[in-house]
Structure formats: structure tokens, C-alpha cells
Amino acid sequence: MNDSNDFNDEVLKLSNQLCFAAYSTALAFNSVYKPLLDGLGLTYPQYLAMLVLWERDDRAVKDIGQALHLDSGTLTPLLKRLEAAGLVVRTRSREDERQVRITLTPAGRALREKAKAVPPRILAACDLSAPKMLELKDQLVALRDQLTASLD
Amino acid sequence: MNDSNDFNDEVLKLSNQLCFAAYSTALAFNSVYKPLLDGLGLTYPQYLAMLVLWERDDRAVKDIGQALHLDSGTLTPLLKRLEAAGLVVRTRSREDERQVRITLTPAGRALREKAKAVPPRILAACDLSAPKMLELKDQLVALRDQLTASLD
DNA sequence: TGTAATTCAATTGCGCGCAATACAATTGCA
DNA sequence: TGCAATTGTATTGCGCGCAATTGAATTACA
């Protein structure tokens, strides 16, 4: 009886510990990215937005939001800052005036080259083999999607 | 040559993907915790602080910060909010007047019972076996510590 | 002992994240 | 066609996270 209660307690604690592990790992990643991204004049969420736009630009805010799991409350000011920095242009779509389409400026496109210095540094900081990284990434994505699905 | 370049590119992308996976999983966890913690009147970081204090209170701000990987810039206002909510008391230490010691109020201690409803819900939302959770947690903690160590 | 260095907490400023709300454009449907 | 429902973006407000700075208390050590 004591044994099974202890076991139960441990499992319950584990859920708190797993969440804290994800939380603190995300913060640690941010600490590693920060000095690298400072050189690009970007924050980490801004870097994520640029990664998405480098793949394909002329996207609606909503589209970027779906890629990054962020809403307009976060993205609108972020994209305005990228625009103020001269990296993107925000234009009301002619076909659907509700949409604002985001396109890269030449400076925004040019930043991609400078940004190539970032991933090797992150890779080194992780000190993980490629298979281990892939496995961990896949497990996290599966957990994230399961958590999101659990919200109904 | 193309093969090895492609492979290299994939590995470099992987570091971005692993970080994004950690980032988005942490946000997803927060979304799951939020409705549960609303019932306690706590945010997730406040819940973390209470977890630490329920284990042992009469702690310095610095001590809590080390447990949560947070600094005084984050904790001072957070702890003031917990104090305003009547859950903790902040007192300048008599032995070392630089320190502010945090103790639980009866209401803060009492909240622990209500908080017991949280972990089972998180456990259910994760939909993972205990061994899988433990493995993932350990991998994340190892990665987090490696990332922190890489900052020199 | 006296002074410099260190430690601890608080404060300021900025950029997220997100809920709630607002508003205009578009869509759906009676 | 007309009107309600939906969609896309923006805005406001709040609580982090963290860098940078301040100021007071303590420690180290010359």
C-alpha cells in the first residue's frame, strides 16, 4: 500500500519535472542563441519568423502564426519591429483586405547569409549526435502535439 | 559531394528544429497548465515557486532562483505578487540584511492541497508511460545542463 | 583595521506570449 | 440580396525573462 502510493507520488511528480525540464531547456536554448542572434540584431522569436520567411515569403500573418504556433497578438508587434529594422515589408493584400502579407526586403534576404553562422554554434553547444538530436526532436514534437490535442 | 553537403545541411537544420521543438513544447505545456492553475490563482512560474516553497520555505530569493534558474529581476516582482495574494511573506533576514527570506503563510501552505489536483491532469494530457516520461525528462535535463555549461 | 571586491535584492526597460476585445472584410446561407 | 457568422489583423493589459544598473550589506585581504 505504501509502495503503490509512493510509486503513484513519483509518477505525479514526474509530470511536473518533465514540464520544468522543457521549460528550463527552452530558456537555456535562448541563452545560447542570444549572443549569436545579437550579431544579427534579432531576438529568437524574430529569428524564427525570418527562418520561415527565408523558406518562402509573401505570407499572411496567420500563415506565419501557424508555422510558429503564435497568434497576432505576438506577431503583429514582432513583425512591425522587423519592418522598422528594414528586414520585411507589411502590405495589406489586394485580394483579401483582411490579410497583411509579409515580404522580405533585400536586406532581409541578405541577412540569411549572416545567419548561416548560427546553426553550427548551436550544434556544438548541444554536443549531441545527429541521431540523438533527431530522436529528441521527434519525441518533443510528438509530446507537443499530444499536449495541444489534449486541449480539445 | 552533394550527398555530404545535403547531410551537413540536414544536421544544421536539426539544431534549429530541436530548439524550436523545446520552445514550442514549453509553450504547449503552459497552455495545458494555464486553465488548471487559474483555479489556484497562479501563473506557471508562480506555481514553480510555490512547489519549491512547499518542499521547504524560509528561503532566500537567490535560493529559489537557483532552483528555478531565474534571477532577481524575474523573482522579485513575482514574489511580491505572491505576497500581495497572501500566499507568502517577504522578510529581510536579521543575520544577513542583504537577503530577503520567503516564508509561506497558512493560506500558502493550504493551497498545497488544492494544487494536488494539477499533476494528474498533466499526466493525462501527456499520454506517456512513466518510463518514457522519465527518459525524456532526463534527456532534457542533460541537454539543458550541457547548454548551460557551453556558456562557459 | 580599512578599503576594495563581492554578494543579494530591487529597479528599469524591452520584447515576448497570450487572453480579451475591437473592427473591418469576407463568407455563408436564408 | 440581405444579414448573420466567420475570418484576419490590430490593440490593450498583464506577467514573465533577462540585461544592465543601483545600492546596501558582507566578505576578503592588504
Short mmCIF file of C-alpha atoms (C1' of nucleotides) in Angstrom, two decimals:
data_model
loop_
_atom_site.label_atom_id
_atom_site.label_comp_id
_atom_site.label_asym_id
_atom_site.label_seq_id
_atom_site.Cartn_x
_atom_site.Cartn_y
_atom_site.Cartn_z
CA MET A 1 0.00 0.00 0.00
CA ASN A 2 2.82 2.33 0.93
CA ASP A 3 4.76 1.07 -2.06
CA SER A 4 2.00 1.77 -4.53
CA ASN A 5 1.32 5.20 -3.00
CA ASP A 6 4.99 6.10 -3.24
CA PHE A 7 5.06 4.92 -6.82
CA ASN A 8 1.99 6.99 -7.58
CA ASP A 9 3.54 10.06 -5.97
CA GLU A 10 6.68 9.63 -8.02
CA VAL A 11 4.73 9.42 -11.26
CA LEU A 12 2.76 12.54 -10.38
CA LYS A 13 5.95 14.41 -9.54
CA LEU A 14 7.35 13.28 -12.86
CA SER A 15 4.79 15.29 -14.80
CA ASN A 16 5.88 18.45 -13.00
CA GLN A 17 9.51 17.54 -13.60
CA LEU A 18 9.02 16.86 -17.29
CA CYS A 19 7.32 20.21 -17.79
CA PHE A 20 10.01 22.03 -15.83
CA ALA A 21 12.66 20.25 -17.88
CA ALA A 22 11.05 21.50 -21.11
CA TYR A 23 10.62 24.99 -19.67
CA SER A 24 14.18 25.32 -18.41
CA THR A 25 15.66 23.76 -21.56
CA ALA A 26 13.84 26.31 -23.70
CA LEU A 27 15.26 29.10 -21.54
CA ALA A 28 18.75 27.57 -21.74
CA PHE A 29 18.50 27.39 -25.54
CA ASN A 30 17.52 31.04 -25.56
CA SER A 31 20.63 31.91 -23.53
CA VAL A 32 22.80 30.12 -26.08
CA TYR A 33 21.10 31.72 -29.09
CA LYS A 34 21.08 35.22 -27.63
CA PRO A 35 24.75 36.21 -28.09
CA LEU A 36 24.70 34.71 -31.61
CA LEU A 37 21.49 36.48 -32.62
CA ASP A 38 22.66 39.78 -31.12
CA GLY A 39 25.08 39.90 -34.03
CA LEU A 40 22.12 39.74 -36.42
CA GLY A 41 20.08 42.24 -34.43
CA LEU A 42 17.38 39.61 -33.90
CA THR A 43 15.63 38.06 -30.91
CA TYR A 44 14.94 34.32 -31.00
CA PRO A 45 11.26 34.68 -31.99
CA GLN A 46 12.29 37.18 -34.67
CA TYR A 47 14.88 34.66 -35.92
CA LEU A 48 12.13 32.03 -36.11
CA ALA A 49 9.99 34.39 -38.19
CA MET A 50 12.92 35.08 -40.52
CA LEU A 51 13.61 31.33 -40.89
CA VAL A 52 10.00 30.86 -42.00
CA LEU A 53 10.21 33.80 -44.41
CA TRP A 54 13.55 32.68 -45.85
CA GLU A 55 11.87 29.41 -46.82
CA ARG A 56 9.06 31.32 -48.53
CA ASP A 57 7.96 34.93 -48.15
CA ASP A 58 4.84 36.83 -49.25
CA ARG A 59 2.93 35.13 -46.45
CA ALA A 60 -0.03 36.24 -44.37
CA VAL A 61 0.49 36.87 -40.65
CA LYS A 62 -1.84 33.96 -39.93
CA ASP A 63 0.34 31.65 -42.02
CA ILE A 64 3.48 32.58 -40.08
CA GLY A 65 1.50 32.19 -36.88
CA GLN A 66 0.54 28.63 -37.74
CA ALA A 67 4.16 27.74 -38.51
CA LEU A 68 5.38 29.16 -35.19
CA HIS A 69 2.33 28.43 -33.01
CA LEU A 70 1.97 32.16 -32.30
CA ASP A 71 -1.01 34.50 -32.63
CA SER A 72 -1.41 38.02 -33.98
CA GLY A 73 -1.07 39.49 -30.50
CA THR A 74 2.53 38.31 -30.52
CA LEU A 75 3.29 38.53 -34.24
CA THR A 76 1.90 41.93 -35.14
CA PRO A 77 4.31 43.89 -32.93
CA LEU A 78 7.17 41.48 -33.73
CA LEU A 79 6.68 41.95 -37.48
CA LYS A 80 6.42 45.71 -37.02
CA ARG A 81 9.84 45.59 -35.36
CA LEU A 82 11.25 43.57 -38.26
CA GLU A 83 9.74 46.17 -40.60
CA ALA A 84 11.25 49.01 -38.56
CA ALA A 85 14.60 47.19 -38.86
CA GLY A 86 14.20 47.21 -42.65
CA LEU A 87 14.05 43.41 -42.97
CA VAL A 88 10.43 42.95 -44.10
CA VAL A 89 7.55 44.89 -45.64
CA ARG A 90 3.96 44.55 -44.40
CA THR A 91 1.31 45.14 -47.08
CA ARG A 92 -2.47 44.81 -46.99
CA SER A 93 -3.42 42.16 -49.52
CA ARG A 94 -5.33 43.50 -52.54
CA GLU A 95 -7.33 40.25 -53.00
CA ASP A 96 -8.32 39.97 -49.31
CA GLU A 97 -8.01 43.20 -47.42
CA ARG A 98 -8.18 41.41 -44.07
CA GLN A 99 -4.77 39.91 -44.70
CA VAL A 100 -1.40 41.59 -44.27
CA ARG A 101 1.24 39.92 -46.40
CA ILE A 102 4.87 39.87 -45.26
CA THR A 103 7.65 40.06 -47.82
CA LEU A 104 11.40 40.21 -47.37
CA THR A 105 13.38 43.29 -48.31
CA PRO A 106 16.80 42.86 -49.98
CA ALA A 107 18.31 43.45 -46.53
CA GLY A 108 16.06 40.75 -45.10
CA ARG A 109 17.12 38.32 -47.79
CA ALA A 110 20.78 39.29 -47.35
CA LEU A 111 20.64 38.55 -43.61
CA ARG A 112 20.22 34.87 -44.47
CA GLU A 113 23.91 34.57 -45.31
CA LYS A 114 25.00 36.05 -41.99
CA ALA A 115 22.54 33.76 -40.22
CA LYS A 116 24.30 30.67 -41.57
CA ALA A 117 26.87 31.08 -38.81
CA VAL A 118 24.25 30.32 -36.15
CA PRO A 119 23.32 26.61 -36.55
CA PRO A 120 26.91 25.29 -36.33
CA ARG A 121 27.33 27.07 -33.00
CA ILE A 122 24.07 25.66 -31.66
CA LEU A 123 25.05 22.20 -32.85
CA ALA A 124 28.33 22.47 -30.98
CA ALA A 125 26.63 23.75 -27.82
CA CYS A 126 24.23 20.76 -27.77
CA ASP A 127 27.06 18.26 -28.00
CA LEU A 128 24.70 15.56 -29.27
CA SER A 129 24.98 13.08 -32.14
CA ALA A 130 22.67 13.66 -35.09
CA PRO A 131 20.58 10.57 -34.32
CA LYS A 132 20.16 11.63 -30.67
CA MET A 133 19.11 15.11 -31.74
CA LEU A 134 16.62 13.72 -34.22
CA GLU A 135 15.19 11.32 -31.65
CA LEU A 136 14.82 14.02 -29.01
CA LYS A 137 13.27 16.44 -31.51
CA ASP A 138 10.74 13.83 -32.65
CA GLN A 139 9.81 12.97 -29.06
CA LEU A 140 9.30 16.64 -28.21
CA VAL A 141 7.20 17.29 -31.31
CA ALA A 142 5.05 14.26 -30.53
CA LEU A 143 4.59 15.41 -26.93
CA ARG A 144 3.81 18.98 -28.03
CA ASP A 145 1.20 17.78 -30.50
CA GLN A 146 -0.31 15.46 -27.89
CA LEU A 147 -0.49 18.33 -25.38
CA THR A 148 -2.09 20.59 -27.97
CA ALA A 149 -4.58 17.88 -28.90
CA SER A 150 -5.48 17.41 -25.23
CA LEU A 151 -6.83 20.97 -25.15
CA ASP A 152 -9.77 19.67 -27.29
CA MET B 1 29.95 15.75 -52.51
CA ASN B 2 26.32 16.71 -52.96
CA ASP B 3 25.40 13.90 -50.60
CA SER B 4 27.70 15.07 -47.84
CA ASN B 5 26.60 18.69 -48.27
CA ASP B 6 22.96 17.68 -48.08
CA PHE B 7 23.70 15.64 -44.99
CA ASN B 8 25.52 18.56 -43.43
CA ASP B 9 22.61 20.89 -44.21
CA GLU B 10 20.19 18.47 -42.58
CA VAL B 11 22.25 18.25 -39.41
CA LEU B 12 22.48 22.04 -39.21
CA LYS B 13 18.72 22.38 -39.70
CA LEU B 14 18.27 19.82 -36.96
CA SER B 15 19.73 22.12 -34.34
CA ASN B 16 17.15 24.78 -35.23
CA GLN B 17 14.42 22.17 -35.19
CA LEU B 18 15.46 20.76 -31.82
CA CYS B 19 15.42 24.21 -30.26
CA PHE B 20 12.07 25.05 -31.81
CA ALA B 21 10.71 21.74 -30.54
CA ALA B 22 11.78 22.62 -26.99
CA TYR B 23 10.42 26.15 -27.33
CA SER B 24 7.03 25.12 -28.70
CA THR B 25 6.69 22.21 -26.24
CA ALA B 26 7.26 24.59 -23.33
CA LEU B 27 4.54 26.88 -24.70
CA ALA B 28 2.19 23.92 -25.19
CA PHE B 29 2.79 22.80 -21.60
CA ASN B 30 1.95 26.30 -20.46
CA SER B 31 -1.35 26.16 -22.38
CA VAL B 32 -2.25 22.92 -20.60
CA TYR B 33 -1.27 24.19 -17.15
CA LYS B 34 -3.00 27.55 -17.54
CA PRO B 35 -6.65 26.53 -17.08
CA LEU B 36 -5.66 24.29 -14.15
CA LEU B 37 -3.59 26.98 -12.44
CA ASP B 38 -6.26 29.61 -13.00
CA GLY B 39 -8.25 27.73 -10.37
CA LEU B 40 -5.39 28.31 -7.91
CA GLY B 41 -4.90 31.93 -8.94
CA LEU B 42 -1.32 31.13 -10.01
CA THR B 43 0.72 31.51 -13.18
CA TYR B 44 3.08 28.68 -14.12
CA PRO B 45 6.23 30.42 -12.80
CA GLN B 46 4.35 31.25 -9.60
CA TYR B 47 3.34 27.59 -9.33
CA LEU B 48 7.00 26.62 -9.69
CA ALA B 49 7.94 29.00 -6.88
CA MET B 50 5.20 27.54 -4.68
CA LEU B 51 6.37 23.97 -5.45
CA VAL B 52 9.84 24.94 -4.26
CA LEU B 53 8.47 26.61 -1.13
CA TRP B 54 6.16 23.69 -0.32
CA GLU B 55 9.23 21.47 -0.23
CA ARG B 56 10.95 23.87 2.17
CA ASP B 57 10.18 27.52 2.94
CA ASP B 58 12.13 30.26 4.74
CA ARG B 59 14.40 30.51 1.72
CA ALA B 60 16.35 33.44 0.27
CA VAL B 61 15.34 34.78 -3.14
CA LYS B 62 18.69 33.63 -4.50
CA ASP B 63 18.00 30.09 -3.31
CA ILE B 64 14.66 29.96 -5.12
CA GLY B 65 16.35 31.46 -8.17
CA GLN B 66 18.91 28.67 -8.28
CA ALA B 67 16.20 26.04 -8.06
CA LEU B 68 14.22 27.61 -10.92
CA HIS B 69 17.08 29.05 -12.99
CA LEU B 70 15.63 32.54 -12.55
CA ASP B 71 17.18 35.78 -11.33
CA SER B 72 16.00 38.53 -9.01
CA GLY B 73 14.76 40.60 -11.94
CA THR B 74 12.13 37.94 -12.51
CA LEU B 75 11.63 36.71 -8.96
CA THR B 76 11.33 39.95 -7.01
CA PRO B 77 8.13 41.10 -8.75
CA LEU B 78 6.79 37.52 -8.89
CA LEU B 79 7.28 37.07 -5.14
CA LYS B 80 5.72 40.46 -4.48
CA ARG B 81 2.64 39.25 -6.35
CA LEU B 82 2.55 36.07 -4.25
CA GLU B 83 2.83 38.26 -1.17
CA ALA B 84 0.02 40.52 -2.41
CA ALA B 85 -2.06 37.35 -2.90
CA GLY B 86 -1.42 36.47 0.75
CA LEU B 87 0.49 33.26 -0.01
CA VAL B 88 3.98 34.24 1.20
CA VAL B 89 5.73 36.77 3.43
CA ARG B 90 8.95 38.52 2.42
CA THR B 91 11.23 39.47 5.32
CA ARG B 92 14.71 40.98 5.40
CA SER B 93 16.97 38.48 7.14
CA ARG B 94 18.25 39.62 10.52
CA GLU B 95 21.54 37.67 10.19
CA ASP B 96 22.31 38.93 6.67
CA GLU B 97 20.40 42.04 5.77
CA ARG B 98 21.16 41.60 2.06
CA GLN B 99 18.84 38.61 1.96
CA VAL B 100 15.07 38.58 1.81
CA ARG B 101 13.66 35.35 3.17
CA ILE B 102 10.41 33.94 1.81
CA THR B 103 8.06 32.06 4.11
CA LEU B 104 4.64 30.57 3.46
CA THR B 105 1.53 31.94 5.10
CA PRO B 106 -1.16 29.50 6.31
CA ALA B 107 -3.02 30.30 3.07
CA GLY B 108 0.11 29.50 1.07
CA ARG B 109 0.50 26.18 2.89
CA ALA B 110 -3.19 25.42 2.48
CA LEU B 111 -3.01 25.93 -1.29
CA ARG B 112 -0.86 22.81 -1.49
CA GLU B 113 -3.91 20.60 -1.04
CA LYS B 114 -5.79 22.28 -3.87
CA ALA B 115 -2.69 22.02 -6.04
CA LYS B 116 -2.70 18.23 -5.76
CA ALA B 117 -5.36 18.17 -8.47
CA VAL B 118 -2.87 19.51 -11.04
CA PRO B 119 -0.30 16.74 -11.67
CA PRO B 120 -2.86 14.02 -12.52
CA ARG B 121 -4.31 16.27 -15.22
CA ILE B 122 -0.87 17.00 -16.66
CA LEU B 123 -0.04 13.31 -16.59
CA ALA B 124 -3.20 12.55 -18.54
CA ALA B 125 -2.51 15.31 -21.06
CA CYS B 126 0.98 13.93 -21.79
CA ASP B 127 -0.35 10.44 -22.50
CA LEU B 128 3.10 8.93 -21.90
CA SER B 129 4.20 5.91 -19.89
CA ALA B 130 6.20 6.63 -16.74
CA PRO B 131 9.44 5.22 -18.22
CA LYS B 132 9.03 7.36 -21.36
CA MET B 133 8.42 10.46 -19.27
CA LEU B 134 11.44 9.73 -17.12
CA GLU B 135 13.63 9.12 -20.15
CA LEU B 136 12.51 12.32 -21.88
CA LYS B 137 12.93 14.36 -18.69
CA ASP B 138 16.46 13.01 -18.17
CA GLN B 139 17.43 13.75 -21.77
CA LEU B 140 16.11 17.31 -21.47
CA VAL B 141 17.88 17.93 -18.17
CA ALA B 142 21.14 16.62 -19.65
CA LEU B 143 20.74 18.84 -22.71
CA ARG B 144 19.84 21.85 -20.59
CA ASP B 145 22.88 21.35 -18.37
CA GLN B 146 25.11 20.86 -21.43
CA LEU B 147 23.74 24.08 -22.98
CA THR B 148 24.27 25.97 -19.73
CA ALA B 149 27.81 24.59 -19.44
CA SER B 150 28.56 25.67 -23.03
CA LEU B 151 28.07 29.30 -21.97
CA ASP B 152 31.43 28.96 -20.09
"C1'" DT C 1 41.63 47.95 10.76
"C1'" DG C 2 40.35 49.97 6.48
"C1'" DT C 3 39.31 49.59 1.88
"C1'" DA C 4 38.28 47.05 -2.19
"C1'" DA C 5 35.71 43.31 -4.01
"C1'" DT C 6 31.77 40.54 -3.76
"C1'" DT C 7 27.06 39.36 -2.85
"C1'" DC C 8 22.00 40.00 -2.65
"C1'" DA C 9 17.88 42.16 -3.88
"C1'" DA C 10 15.50 45.74 -6.28
"C1'" DT C 11 14.62 48.59 -10.29
"C1'" DT C 12 14.25 49.92 -15.21
"C1'" DG C 13 13.50 48.95 -19.87
"C1'" DC C 14 12.38 45.95 -23.63
"C1'" DG C 15 10.36 42.02 -26.11
"C1'" DC C 16 7.72 38.44 -25.95
"C1'" DG C 17 3.13 35.22 -25.20
"C1'" DC C 18 -1.49 35.32 -24.64
"C1'" DA C 19 -6.33 36.50 -23.27
"C1'" DA C 20 -9.76 39.67 -24.32
"C1'" DT C 21 -11.60 42.89 -27.22
"C1'" DA C 22 -12.44 45.59 -31.38
"C1'" DC C 23 -13.12 46.26 -36.11
"C1'" DA C 24 -13.24 45.69 -40.88
"C1'" DA C 25 -13.53 42.37 -44.75
"C1'" DT C 26 -15.31 38.23 -46.36
"C1'" DT C 27 -18.25 34.26 -46.44
"C1'" DG C 28 -22.39 31.66 -45.81
"C1'" DC C 29 -26.91 30.99 -46.01
"C1'" DA C 30 -31.87 32.01 -45.58
"C1'" DT D 1 -29.99 40.14 -52.00
"C1'" DG D 2 -29.53 40.89 -47.04
"C1'" DC D 3 -27.90 39.81 -42.75
"C1'" DA D 4 -25.53 36.90 -39.54
"C1'" DA D 5 -21.42 34.34 -38.73
"C1'" DT D 6 -16.69 33.89 -39.56
"C1'" DT D 7 -12.05 35.33 -40.53
"C1'" DG D 8 -7.72 38.17 -40.25
"C1'" DT D 9 -5.34 41.65 -38.04
"C1'" DA D 10 -4.62 45.08 -34.52
"C1'" DT D 11 -4.79 46.78 -29.74
"C1'" DT D 12 -4.62 46.64 -24.66
"C1'" DG D 13 -3.18 44.83 -20.45
"C1'" DC D 14 -0.55 41.74 -17.65
"C1'" DG D 15 3.19 38.66 -16.26
"C1'" DC D 16 7.17 36.93 -17.25
"C1'" DG D 17 12.64 36.57 -18.55
"C1'" DC D 18 16.66 38.92 -18.71
"C1'" DA D 19 20.35 42.55 -19.33
"C1'" DA D 20 22.03 46.45 -17.10
"C1'" DT D 21 22.32 49.27 -13.25
"C1'" DT D 22 21.91 50.69 -8.41
"C1'" DG D 23 22.58 50.48 -3.55
"C1'" DA D 24 23.22 48.39 0.66
"C1'" DA D 25 25.40 44.66 3.39
"C1'" DT D 26 29.01 41.47 3.86
"C1'" DT D 27 33.45 39.46 2.99
"C1'" DA D 28 38.26 39.36 1.81
"C1'" DC D 29 42.59 40.71 2.36
"C1'" DA D 30 46.40 44.04 2.28
#
